[in-house]
Amino acid sequence: MNIDLLKRLCETPGIPGREERVRELIMKESEGLFDEMRVDAMGSLICRRAPRGGGGSDAPTRVLLMCHMDQIGFYVRHIDEKGFVRVQPAGGFDTRNLFARKVRVCTRENGDLLGVMNPGGRPIHIATEEDKKKIPDIKEFVIDLGLPGEEVKEKVTIGDMVVLDATLEEMGGKLVSQCLDNRLACWVGIEAIRALENSGDSHPCEVYVDFTVQEEVGLRGARTSAYAVEPDIAIGVDTTLSCDTPGVPDDESVSKQGEGVVIGVMDGSMIGDHTLVEELESVASSREIPTQRSILPRGGQDGGAAQMGRSGCRAGALLVGLRNIHTVTEIADRTDVAAYRDLIASWIPTVE
Ligand SMILES: [Zn+2]
């Protein structure tokens, strides 16, 4: 498993609207896997792989895999006289998980600055009972860059990107990082096609891998890029919840780690094509790739936008369950990640 690539993907900042660094890395890493690559007006990277092996039709089935590049993050919203920075979130943060975080402020001309984010207020020694009970709103969080106000104002600009600062780590049979959602899918968009290429398997379908922008703020890049590709089948390649952890009832776990790649049946953005769900399961069972089905009551993924583009298409979702999703300690199971890659690589040759 190419963990080195996943590490670099997870440690490259890219929030909704500022995915350019991640896109650069993907372009470099996917060399030789596609026949054509283009960047659309919003910034999505659309990669096309023509049918392989000959004997295909003039109008091959067009398969679109959508892997969003953006991670949840912040934009610099305000800098005060003392140099404390306030932020606007881009994506769904739970402020309970944002205390005492190291962050990276990515400036226009002064590189990435290390900062520390905390809500304003008193430390535990002098906090009132009232203070202790409060969950602060995102607007109460401030970043301390350790620099005088004047210098912060010189170096930092309103609109600079801010990300949580954390590395990818291997932990037992798991991988831990702050943006496995969705760099894990960017990784699989490259590695599944690499596995397909290395297998030498022919495929009569035309494959598009679309590294989309702005998913975390409402499937925005998927809407425009799926319109351009006009797929017959579109799959949102993403992550989902694995609440197989203490404190959540079993019936709300959504998915379970170590039980395989997740095939999305329904979520807040889409009801998946049920025949597609069955086709994916049948390929998986013939290859002994573990799968599990899931329903997510709220939240969605790019497949939902593609399904309703133009005159519609067959849509589905392939996902990996994460523990602690949308926190700095997102956890994935290695065996699920392998199943994710293997299912995509073995399904593509079966699409007629
Ligand atoms: Zn995602």
mmCIF file of C-alpha atoms and ligand atoms in Angstrom:
data_model
loop_
_atom_site.group_PDB
_atom_site.id
_atom_site.type_symbol
_atom_site.label_atom_id
_atom_site.label_comp_id
_atom_site.label_asym_id
_atom_site.label_seq_id
_atom_site.Cartn_x
_atom_site.Cartn_y
_atom_site.Cartn_z
ATOM 1 C CA MET A 1 0.000 0.000 0.000
ATOM 2 C CA ASN A 2 1.417 3.338 -1.075
ATOM 3 C CA ILE A 3 1.231 5.023 2.346
ATOM 4 C CA ASP A 4 3.859 7.567 1.338
ATOM 5 C CA LEU A 5 1.481 9.038 -1.267
ATOM 6 C CA LEU A 6 -1.405 9.097 1.212
ATOM 7 C CA LYS A 7 0.824 10.879 3.714
ATOM 8 C CA ARG A 8 1.755 13.553 1.209
ATOM 9 C CA LEU A 9 -1.884 13.973 0.159
ATOM 10 C CA CYS A 10 -2.995 14.361 3.788
ATOM 11 C CA GLU A 11 -0.223 16.810 4.619
ATOM 12 C CA THR A 12 -0.894 19.121 1.678
ATOM 13 C CA PRO A 13 -3.347 21.896 2.598
ATOM 14 C CA GLY A 14 -6.430 22.435 0.411
ATOM 15 C CA ILE A 15 -9.717 23.843 1.694
ATOM 16 C CA PRO A 16 -12.850 24.495 -0.413
ATOM 17 C CA GLY A 17 -11.840 27.010 -3.091
ATOM 18 C CA ARG A 18 -8.102 26.531 -2.470
ATOM 19 C CA GLU A 19 -7.415 23.021 -3.718
ATOM 20 C CA GLU A 20 -4.577 24.018 -6.070
ATOM 21 C CA ARG A 21 -1.706 22.451 -4.117
ATOM 22 C CA VAL A 22 -3.504 19.118 -3.824
ATOM 23 C CA ARG A 23 -4.359 19.252 -7.515
ATOM 24 C CA GLU A 24 -0.705 19.799 -8.444
ATOM 25 C CA LEU A 25 0.328 16.780 -6.419
ATOM 26 C CA ILE A 26 -2.362 14.575 -7.979
ATOM 27 C CA MET A 27 -1.394 15.682 -11.493
ATOM 28 C CA LYS A 28 2.202 14.694 -10.843
ATOM 29 C CA GLU A 29 1.356 11.382 -9.200
ATOM 30 C CA SER A 30 -1.099 10.207 -11.859
ATOM 31 C CA GLU A 31 1.284 10.556 -14.752
ATOM 32 C CA GLY A 32 0.823 7.756 -17.283
ATOM 33 C CA LEU A 33 -2.536 6.618 -15.921
ATOM 34 C CA PHE A 34 -4.769 8.846 -18.043
ATOM 35 C CA ASP A 35 -4.947 9.873 -21.700
ATOM 36 C CA GLU A 36 -6.088 13.390 -20.984
ATOM 37 C CA MET A 37 -6.292 15.778 -18.038
ATOM 38 C CA ARG A 38 -7.966 19.122 -17.829
ATOM 39 C CA VAL A 39 -8.789 21.639 -15.130
ATOM 40 C CA ASP A 40 -12.242 23.208 -15.371
ATOM 41 C CA ALA A 41 -13.160 26.803 -14.558
ATOM 42 C CA MET A 42 -13.888 26.030 -10.888
ATOM 43 C CA GLY A 43 -10.661 24.067 -10.446
ATOM 44 C CA SER A 44 -11.764 20.434 -10.618
ATOM 45 C CA LEU A 45 -9.197 18.143 -12.252
ATOM 46 C CA ILE A 46 -10.947 15.945 -14.823
ATOM 47 C CA CYS A 47 -8.886 12.936 -15.969
ATOM 48 C CA ARG A 48 -9.971 10.685 -18.822
ATOM 49 C CA ARG A 49 -8.866 7.153 -19.562
ATOM 50 C CA ALA A 50 -10.074 5.797 -22.911
ATOM 51 C CA PRO A 51 -11.363 2.233 -23.235
ATOM 52 C CA ARG A 52 -8.579 -0.367 -23.233
ATOM 53 C CA GLY A 53 -8.286 -3.633 -25.087
ATOM 54 C CA GLY A 54 -10.181 -2.891 -28.293
ATOM 55 C CA GLY A 55 -13.502 -4.286 -29.433
ATOM 56 C CA GLY A 56 -15.388 -1.478 -27.725
ATOM 57 C CA SER A 57 -18.386 0.355 -29.110
ATOM 58 C CA ASP A 58 -18.362 3.800 -30.731
ATOM 59 C CA ALA A 59 -20.260 5.154 -27.758
ATOM 60 C CA PRO A 60 -18.703 3.422 -24.747
ATOM 61 C CA THR A 61 -20.348 3.616 -21.353
ATOM 62 C CA ARG A 62 -18.922 6.593 -19.534
ATOM 63 C CA VAL A 63 -18.020 6.003 -15.898
ATOM 64 C CA LEU A 64 -17.273 8.957 -13.638
ATOM 65 C CA LEU A 65 -15.539 8.567 -10.281
ATOM 66 C CA MET A 66 -15.662 11.729 -8.205
ATOM 67 C CA CYS A 67 -13.068 12.208 -5.473
ATOM 68 C CA HIS A 68 -13.272 15.591 -3.789
ATOM 69 C CA MET A 69 -9.937 17.245 -3.073
ATOM 70 C CA ASP A 70 -11.034 19.759 -0.440
ATOM 71 C CA GLN A 71 -10.731 19.337 3.305
ATOM 72 C CA ILE A 72 -12.677 21.270 5.913
ATOM 73 C CA GLY A 73 -10.741 24.358 6.956
ATOM 74 C CA PHE A 74 -10.965 28.090 7.493
ATOM 75 C CA TYR A 75 -10.420 31.441 5.849
ATOM 76 C CA VAL A 76 -8.792 34.313 7.744
ATOM 77 C CA ARG A 77 -11.698 36.671 8.508
ATOM 78 C CA HIS A 78 -10.212 39.333 10.806
ATOM 79 C CA ILE A 79 -6.900 40.390 12.347
ATOM 80 C CA ASP A 80 -7.013 42.525 15.492
ATOM 81 C CA GLU A 81 -4.513 45.106 16.778
ATOM 82 C CA LYS A 82 -2.645 42.533 18.884
ATOM 83 C CA GLY A 83 -2.343 40.174 15.921
ATOM 84 C CA PHE A 84 -4.995 37.654 16.956
ATOM 85 C CA VAL A 85 -6.625 36.118 13.906
ATOM 86 C CA ARG A 86 -10.284 35.149 13.635
ATOM 87 C CA VAL A 87 -11.578 32.720 11.057
ATOM 88 C CA GLN A 88 -14.551 31.801 8.918
ATOM 89 C CA PRO A 89 -15.076 28.035 8.641
ATOM 90 C CA ALA A 90 -15.390 26.384 5.228
ATOM 91 C CA GLY A 91 -17.037 23.059 5.996
ATOM 92 C CA GLY A 92 -18.648 21.401 9.002
ATOM 93 C CA PHE A 93 -16.552 21.682 12.152
ATOM 94 C CA ASP A 94 -17.661 20.581 15.594
ATOM 95 C CA THR A 95 -16.229 23.260 17.874
ATOM 96 C CA ARG A 96 -15.950 20.730 20.729
ATOM 97 C CA ASN A 97 -13.003 19.290 18.794
ATOM 98 C CA LEU A 98 -11.238 22.560 18.098
ATOM 99 C CA PHE A 99 -9.696 23.436 21.449
ATOM 100 C CA ALA A 100 -5.899 23.757 21.647
ATOM 101 C CA ARG A 101 -5.154 22.983 18.019
ATOM 102 C CA LYS A 102 -2.036 23.695 16.058
ATOM 103 C CA VAL A 103 -2.936 25.320 12.750
ATOM 104 C CA ARG A 104 -1.163 26.359 9.583
ATOM 105 C CA VAL A 105 -1.932 29.776 8.131
ATOM 106 C CA CYS A 106 -1.041 29.659 4.437
ATOM 107 C CA THR A 107 -0.059 33.167 3.410
ATOM 108 C CA ARG A 108 0.280 34.645 -0.065
ATOM 109 C CA GLU A 109 3.947 35.595 0.073
ATOM 110 C CA ASN A 110 5.277 34.569 3.473
ATOM 111 C CA GLY A 111 4.878 30.816 3.366
ATOM 112 C CA ASP A 112 2.916 28.759 5.880
ATOM 113 C CA LEU A 113 2.941 30.109 9.429
ATOM 114 C CA LEU A 114 2.452 27.898 12.471
ATOM 115 C CA GLY A 115 -0.263 29.071 14.845
ATOM 116 C CA VAL A 116 -2.272 27.876 17.819
ATOM 117 C CA MET A 117 -6.060 28.066 17.941
ATOM 118 C CA ASN A 118 -8.173 28.319 21.084
ATOM 119 C CA PRO A 119 -11.416 29.950 22.092
ATOM 120 C CA GLY A 120 -10.981 33.228 23.967
ATOM 121 C CA GLY A 121 -11.612 32.962 27.708
ATOM 122 C CA ARG A 122 -10.127 31.927 31.042
ATOM 123 C CA PRO A 123 -8.021 28.794 31.650
ATOM 124 C CA ILE A 124 -9.336 26.138 34.040
ATOM 125 C CA HIS A 125 -7.640 27.670 37.144
ATOM 126 C CA ILE A 126 -9.705 30.809 37.019
ATOM 127 C CA ALA A 127 -12.732 29.685 34.963
ATOM 128 C CA THR A 128 -16.172 30.205 36.488
ATOM 129 C CA GLU A 129 -18.665 27.308 36.704
ATOM 130 C CA GLU A 130 -20.528 28.999 33.841
ATOM 131 C CA ASP A 131 -17.357 29.115 31.665
ATOM 132 C CA LYS A 132 -16.777 25.388 32.148
ATOM 133 C CA LYS A 133 -20.192 24.418 30.790
ATOM 134 C CA LYS A 134 -20.014 26.552 27.676
ATOM 135 C CA ILE A 135 -19.327 25.243 24.172
ATOM 136 C CA PRO A 136 -17.920 28.238 22.324
ATOM 137 C CA ASP A 137 -19.115 29.323 18.929
ATOM 138 C CA ILE A 138 -16.632 29.275 16.066
ATOM 139 C CA LYS A 139 -16.456 33.075 16.073
ATOM 140 C CA GLU A 140 -14.940 32.995 19.581
ATOM 141 C CA PHE A 141 -11.864 31.047 18.440
ATOM 142 C CA VAL A 142 -8.656 32.981 17.851
ATOM 143 C CA ILE A 143 -5.310 32.069 16.353
ATOM 144 C CA ASP A 144 -2.124 33.166 18.081
ATOM 145 C CA LEU A 145 0.808 33.316 15.665
ATOM 146 C CA GLY A 146 3.317 34.391 18.284
ATOM 147 C CA LEU A 147 4.051 37.575 16.359
ATOM 148 C CA PRO A 148 3.436 41.279 17.076
ATOM 149 C CA GLY A 149 0.204 42.711 15.633
ATOM 150 C CA GLU A 150 2.021 44.798 13.032
ATOM 151 C CA GLU A 151 3.920 41.820 11.714
ATOM 152 C CA VAL A 152 0.798 39.641 11.515
ATOM 153 C CA LYS A 153 -0.918 42.386 9.524
ATOM 154 C CA GLU A 154 2.046 42.535 7.183
ATOM 155 C CA LYS A 155 2.217 38.802 6.589
ATOM 156 C CA VAL A 156 -1.380 37.635 6.769
ATOM 157 C CA THR A 157 -4.242 38.710 4.492
ATOM 158 C CA ILE A 158 -7.998 38.393 4.869
ATOM 159 C CA GLY A 159 -8.894 35.306 2.829
ATOM 160 C CA ASP A 160 -5.714 33.327 3.533
ATOM 161 C CA MET A 161 -6.320 29.609 3.987
ATOM 162 C CA VAL A 162 -6.038 28.022 7.435
ATOM 163 C CA VAL A 163 -5.863 24.281 8.080
ATOM 164 C CA LEU A 164 -5.435 22.176 11.184
ATOM 165 C CA ASP A 165 -1.821 21.057 11.391
ATOM 166 C CA ALA A 166 -1.327 17.313 11.830
ATOM 167 C CA THR A 167 0.671 14.557 10.167
ATOM 168 C CA LEU A 168 -0.537 11.162 8.956
ATOM 169 C CA GLU A 169 0.420 8.367 11.325
ATOM 170 C CA GLU A 170 0.241 4.587 11.186
ATOM 171 C CA MET A 171 -1.290 3.167 14.366
ATOM 172 C CA GLY A 172 -1.698 -0.602 14.702
ATOM 173 C CA GLY A 173 -3.844 -1.690 11.784
ATOM 174 C CA LYS A 174 -5.156 1.835 11.305
ATOM 175 C CA LEU A 175 -4.205 5.104 9.669
ATOM 176 C CA VAL A 176 -4.747 8.387 11.497
ATOM 177 C CA SER A 177 -4.869 11.839 9.948
ATOM 178 C CA GLN A 178 -6.792 15.086 9.925
ATOM 179 C CA CYS A 179 -8.129 14.875 6.363
ATOM 180 C CA LEU A 180 -8.597 11.255 5.388
ATOM 181 C CA ASP A 181 -11.899 12.870 4.325
ATOM 182 C CA ASN A 182 -11.211 13.056 1.502
ATOM 183 C CA ARG A 183 -7.556 12.540 0.607
ATOM 184 C CA LEU A 184 -8.165 8.836 1.070
ATOM 185 C CA ALA A 185 -10.478 9.018 -1.965
ATOM 186 C CA CYS A 186 -7.929 11.093 -3.913
ATOM 187 C CA TRP A 187 -5.447 8.345 -3.099
ATOM 188 C CA VAL A 188 -7.838 5.625 -4.264
ATOM 189 C CA GLY A 189 -8.634 7.591 -7.446
ATOM 190 C CA ILE A 190 -4.948 7.271 -8.317
ATOM 191 C CA GLU A 191 -4.128 3.862 -6.811
ATOM 192 C CA ALA A 192 -7.190 2.004 -8.184
ATOM 193 C CA ILE A 193 -6.351 3.211 -11.693
ATOM 194 C CA ARG A 194 -2.715 2.275 -11.128
ATOM 195 C CA ALA A 195 -3.820 -1.235 -10.072
ATOM 196 C CA LEU A 196 -6.009 -1.410 -13.189
ATOM 197 C CA GLU A 197 -3.113 -0.279 -15.380
ATOM 198 C CA ASN A 198 -0.716 -2.789 -13.783
ATOM 199 C CA SER A 199 -3.219 -5.656 -14.113
ATOM 200 C CA GLY A 200 -3.304 -5.142 -17.884
ATOM 201 C CA ASP A 201 -7.075 -5.823 -17.742
ATOM 202 C CA SER A 202 -9.028 -4.456 -20.665
ATOM 203 C CA HIS A 203 -12.098 -2.303 -20.058
ATOM 204 C CA PRO A 204 -14.700 -1.434 -22.670
ATOM 205 C CA CYS A 205 -15.919 1.612 -20.704
ATOM 206 C CA GLU A 206 -14.448 5.096 -20.770
ATOM 207 C CA VAL A 207 -13.251 6.080 -17.289
ATOM 208 C CA TYR A 208 -13.195 9.594 -15.883
ATOM 209 C CA VAL A 209 -11.675 10.315 -12.513
ATOM 210 C CA ASP A 210 -12.769 13.749 -11.427
ATOM 211 C CA PHE A 211 -10.901 15.307 -8.513
ATOM 212 C CA THR A 212 -13.579 17.801 -7.540
ATOM 213 C CA VAL A 213 -13.508 21.072 -5.612
ATOM 214 C CA GLN A 214 -15.779 22.509 -2.918
ATOM 215 C CA GLU A 215 -17.590 19.319 -1.902
ATOM 216 C CA GLU A 216 -17.552 20.264 1.772
ATOM 217 C CA VAL A 217 -19.587 23.401 1.124
ATOM 218 C CA GLY A 218 -22.317 21.710 -0.928
ATOM 219 C CA LEU A 219 -21.069 19.448 -3.763
ATOM 220 C CA ARG A 220 -20.306 22.509 -5.871
ATOM 221 C CA GLY A 221 -17.455 21.328 -8.097
ATOM 222 C CA ALA A 222 -19.217 18.010 -8.747
ATOM 223 C CA ARG A 223 -22.235 19.798 -10.146
ATOM 224 C CA THR A 224 -20.315 21.628 -12.866
ATOM 225 C CA SER A 225 -17.785 18.951 -13.730
ATOM 226 C CA ALA A 226 -20.362 16.147 -13.945
ATOM 227 C CA TYR A 227 -22.365 18.382 -16.279
ATOM 228 C CA ALA A 228 -19.330 18.591 -18.563
ATOM 229 C CA VAL A 229 -18.509 14.873 -18.461
ATOM 230 C CA GLU A 230 -22.130 13.735 -18.974
ATOM 231 C CA PRO A 231 -21.622 10.285 -17.401
ATOM 232 C CA ASP A 232 -23.788 7.182 -17.704
ATOM 233 C CA ILE A 233 -22.665 6.047 -14.262
ATOM 234 C CA ALA A 234 -21.332 8.373 -11.551
ATOM 235 C CA ILE A 235 -19.856 7.307 -8.250
ATOM 236 C CA GLY A 236 -19.079 9.557 -5.326
ATOM 237 C CA VAL A 237 -15.802 8.233 -3.907
ATOM 238 C CA ASP A 238 -15.664 9.494 -0.368
ATOM 239 C CA THR A 239 -15.566 8.641 3.312
ATOM 240 C CA THR A 240 -18.392 8.104 5.754
ATOM 241 C CA LEU A 241 -19.000 7.612 9.465
ATOM 242 C CA SER A 242 -17.853 4.585 11.446
ATOM 243 C CA CYS A 243 -19.418 5.148 14.823
ATOM 244 C CA ASP A 244 -18.507 1.646 16.021
ATOM 245 C CA THR A 245 -17.055 3.286 19.109
ATOM 246 C CA PRO A 246 -18.256 3.738 22.713
ATOM 247 C CA GLY A 247 -21.119 6.143 23.264
ATOM 248 C CA VAL A 248 -23.036 5.485 20.040
ATOM 249 C CA PRO A 249 -25.814 2.858 19.839
ATOM 250 C CA ASP A 250 -25.135 0.008 17.404
ATOM 251 C CA ASP A 251 -28.034 0.982 15.132
ATOM 252 C CA GLU A 252 -26.474 4.425 14.608
ATOM 253 C CA SER A 253 -22.977 3.191 13.715
ATOM 254 C CA VAL A 254 -23.537 3.805 9.931
ATOM 255 C CA SER A 255 -20.575 1.515 9.133
ATOM 256 C CA LYS A 256 -18.121 -0.718 10.973
ATOM 257 C CA GLN A 257 -14.366 -0.667 10.633
ATOM 258 C CA GLY A 258 -12.678 -3.758 9.274
ATOM 259 C CA GLU A 259 -15.877 -5.011 7.611
ATOM 260 C CA GLY A 260 -14.944 -3.783 4.148
ATOM 261 C CA VAL A 261 -15.557 -1.021 1.667
ATOM 262 C CA VAL A 262 -18.882 0.735 2.213
ATOM 263 C CA ILE A 263 -21.477 0.783 -0.568
ATOM 264 C CA GLY A 264 -23.794 3.731 0.001
ATOM 265 C CA VAL A 265 -27.471 2.857 -0.390
ATOM 266 C CA MET A 266 -28.851 6.250 0.563
ATOM 267 C CA ASP A 267 -27.754 9.503 2.170
ATOM 268 C CA GLY A 268 -28.935 13.097 2.423
ATOM 269 C CA SER A 269 -27.975 13.852 -1.179
ATOM 270 C CA MET A 270 -28.966 10.708 -3.057
ATOM 271 C CA ILE A 271 -30.749 7.390 -3.229
ATOM 272 C CA GLY A 272 -28.221 5.182 -5.001
ATOM 273 C CA ASP A 273 -29.179 3.156 -8.063
ATOM 274 C CA HIS A 274 -30.098 -0.196 -6.522
ATOM 275 C CA THR A 275 -28.968 -2.218 -9.535
ATOM 276 C CA LEU A 276 -25.563 -0.530 -9.332
ATOM 277 C CA VAL A 277 -25.327 -1.459 -5.640
ATOM 278 C CA GLU A 278 -25.990 -5.074 -6.587
ATOM 279 C CA GLU A 279 -23.505 -5.037 -9.466
ATOM 280 C CA LEU A 280 -20.779 -3.722 -7.177
ATOM 281 C CA GLU A 281 -21.598 -6.373 -4.579
ATOM 282 C CA SER A 282 -21.521 -9.134 -7.132
ATOM 283 C CA VAL A 283 -18.066 -8.108 -8.428
ATOM 284 C CA ALA A 284 -16.852 -7.867 -4.827
ATOM 285 C CA SER A 285 -18.122 -11.298 -3.902
ATOM 286 C CA SER A 286 -16.536 -12.911 -6.978
ATOM 287 C CA ARG A 287 -13.188 -11.401 -5.933
ATOM 288 C CA GLU A 288 -13.672 -12.032 -2.220
ATOM 289 C CA ILE A 289 -13.523 -8.320 -1.467
ATOM 290 C CA PRO A 290 -15.416 -7.501 1.750
ATOM 291 C CA THR A 291 -18.233 -4.931 1.457
ATOM 292 C CA GLN A 292 -20.897 -3.501 3.723
ATOM 293 C CA ARG A 293 -23.970 -1.428 2.936
ATOM 294 C CA SER A 294 -24.766 1.812 4.682
ATOM 295 C CA ILE A 295 -27.421 4.464 5.013
ATOM 296 C CA LEU A 296 -26.417 7.916 6.227
ATOM 297 C CA PRO A 297 -29.428 9.900 7.504
ATOM 298 C CA ARG A 298 -27.820 13.323 6.939
ATOM 299 C CA GLY A 299 -24.909 14.539 4.814
ATOM 300 C CA GLY A 300 -24.063 13.651 1.251
ATOM 301 C CA GLN A 301 -21.356 13.215 -1.364
ATOM 302 C CA ASP A 302 -20.625 14.176 -4.968
ATOM 303 C CA GLY A 303 -22.682 11.305 -6.437
ATOM 304 C CA GLY A 304 -25.790 13.196 -5.369
ATOM 305 C CA ALA A 305 -24.893 16.202 -7.544
ATOM 306 C CA ALA A 306 -24.024 14.066 -10.585
ATOM 307 C CA GLN A 307 -27.202 12.001 -10.317
ATOM 308 C CA MET A 308 -29.339 15.084 -10.968
ATOM 309 C CA GLY A 309 -27.065 16.746 -13.530
ATOM 310 C CA ARG A 310 -28.434 17.259 -17.047
ATOM 311 C CA SER A 311 -30.955 14.451 -17.628
ATOM 312 C CA GLY A 312 -29.605 12.339 -14.764
ATOM 313 C CA CYS A 313 -27.451 9.233 -14.533
ATOM 314 C CA ARG A 314 -27.095 6.034 -12.540
ATOM 315 C CA ALA A 315 -25.325 7.033 -9.365
ATOM 316 C CA GLY A 316 -23.747 5.366 -6.375
ATOM 317 C CA ALA A 317 -21.273 5.929 -3.577
ATOM 318 C CA LEU A 318 -18.179 3.977 -2.568
ATOM 319 C CA LEU A 319 -16.918 4.939 0.836
ATOM 320 C CA VAL A 320 -14.547 4.116 3.633
ATOM 321 C CA GLY A 321 -15.805 4.396 7.186
ATOM 322 C CA LEU A 322 -13.853 6.770 9.428
ATOM 323 C CA ARG A 323 -13.899 6.952 13.187
ATOM 324 C CA ASN A 324 -13.819 10.520 14.559
ATOM 325 C CA ILE A 325 -14.750 12.005 11.180
ATOM 326 C CA HIS A 326 -14.206 15.774 10.794
ATOM 327 C CA THR A 327 -11.695 15.832 13.633
ATOM 328 C CA VAL A 328 -7.919 15.978 13.677
ATOM 329 C CA THR A 329 -7.839 12.230 14.480
ATOM 330 C CA GLU A 330 -9.803 10.638 11.664
ATOM 331 C CA ILE A 331 -9.098 6.878 11.682
ATOM 332 C CA ALA A 332 -9.334 4.428 8.768
ATOM 333 C CA ASP A 333 -8.794 0.679 8.798
ATOM 334 C CA ARG A 334 -6.120 -0.555 6.378
ATOM 335 C CA THR A 335 -8.127 -3.594 5.275
ATOM 336 C CA ASP A 336 -11.093 -1.357 4.368
ATOM 337 C CA VAL A 337 -8.759 0.895 2.381
ATOM 338 C CA ALA A 338 -7.378 -2.087 0.446
ATOM 339 C CA ALA A 339 -10.924 -3.316 -0.272
ATOM 340 C CA TYR A 340 -11.849 0.180 -1.507
ATOM 341 C CA ARG A 341 -8.994 0.196 -4.030
ATOM 342 C CA ASP A 342 -9.507 -3.414 -5.116
ATOM 343 C CA LEU A 343 -13.247 -3.082 -5.688
ATOM 344 C CA ILE A 344 -12.865 -0.053 -7.978
ATOM 345 C CA ALA A 345 -10.021 -1.691 -9.918
ATOM 346 C CA SER A 346 -11.972 -4.906 -10.419
ATOM 347 C CA TRP A 347 -15.362 -3.358 -11.104
ATOM 348 C CA ILE A 348 -14.240 -1.076 -13.995
ATOM 349 C CA PRO A 349 -13.373 -3.969 -16.390
ATOM 350 C CA THR A 350 -16.873 -5.428 -15.842
ATOM 351 C CA VAL A 351 -18.759 -2.307 -17.000
ATOM 352 C CA GLU A 352 -20.112 -3.037 -20.477
HETATM 353 ZN ZN ZN B 1 -15.905 13.880 2.112
#
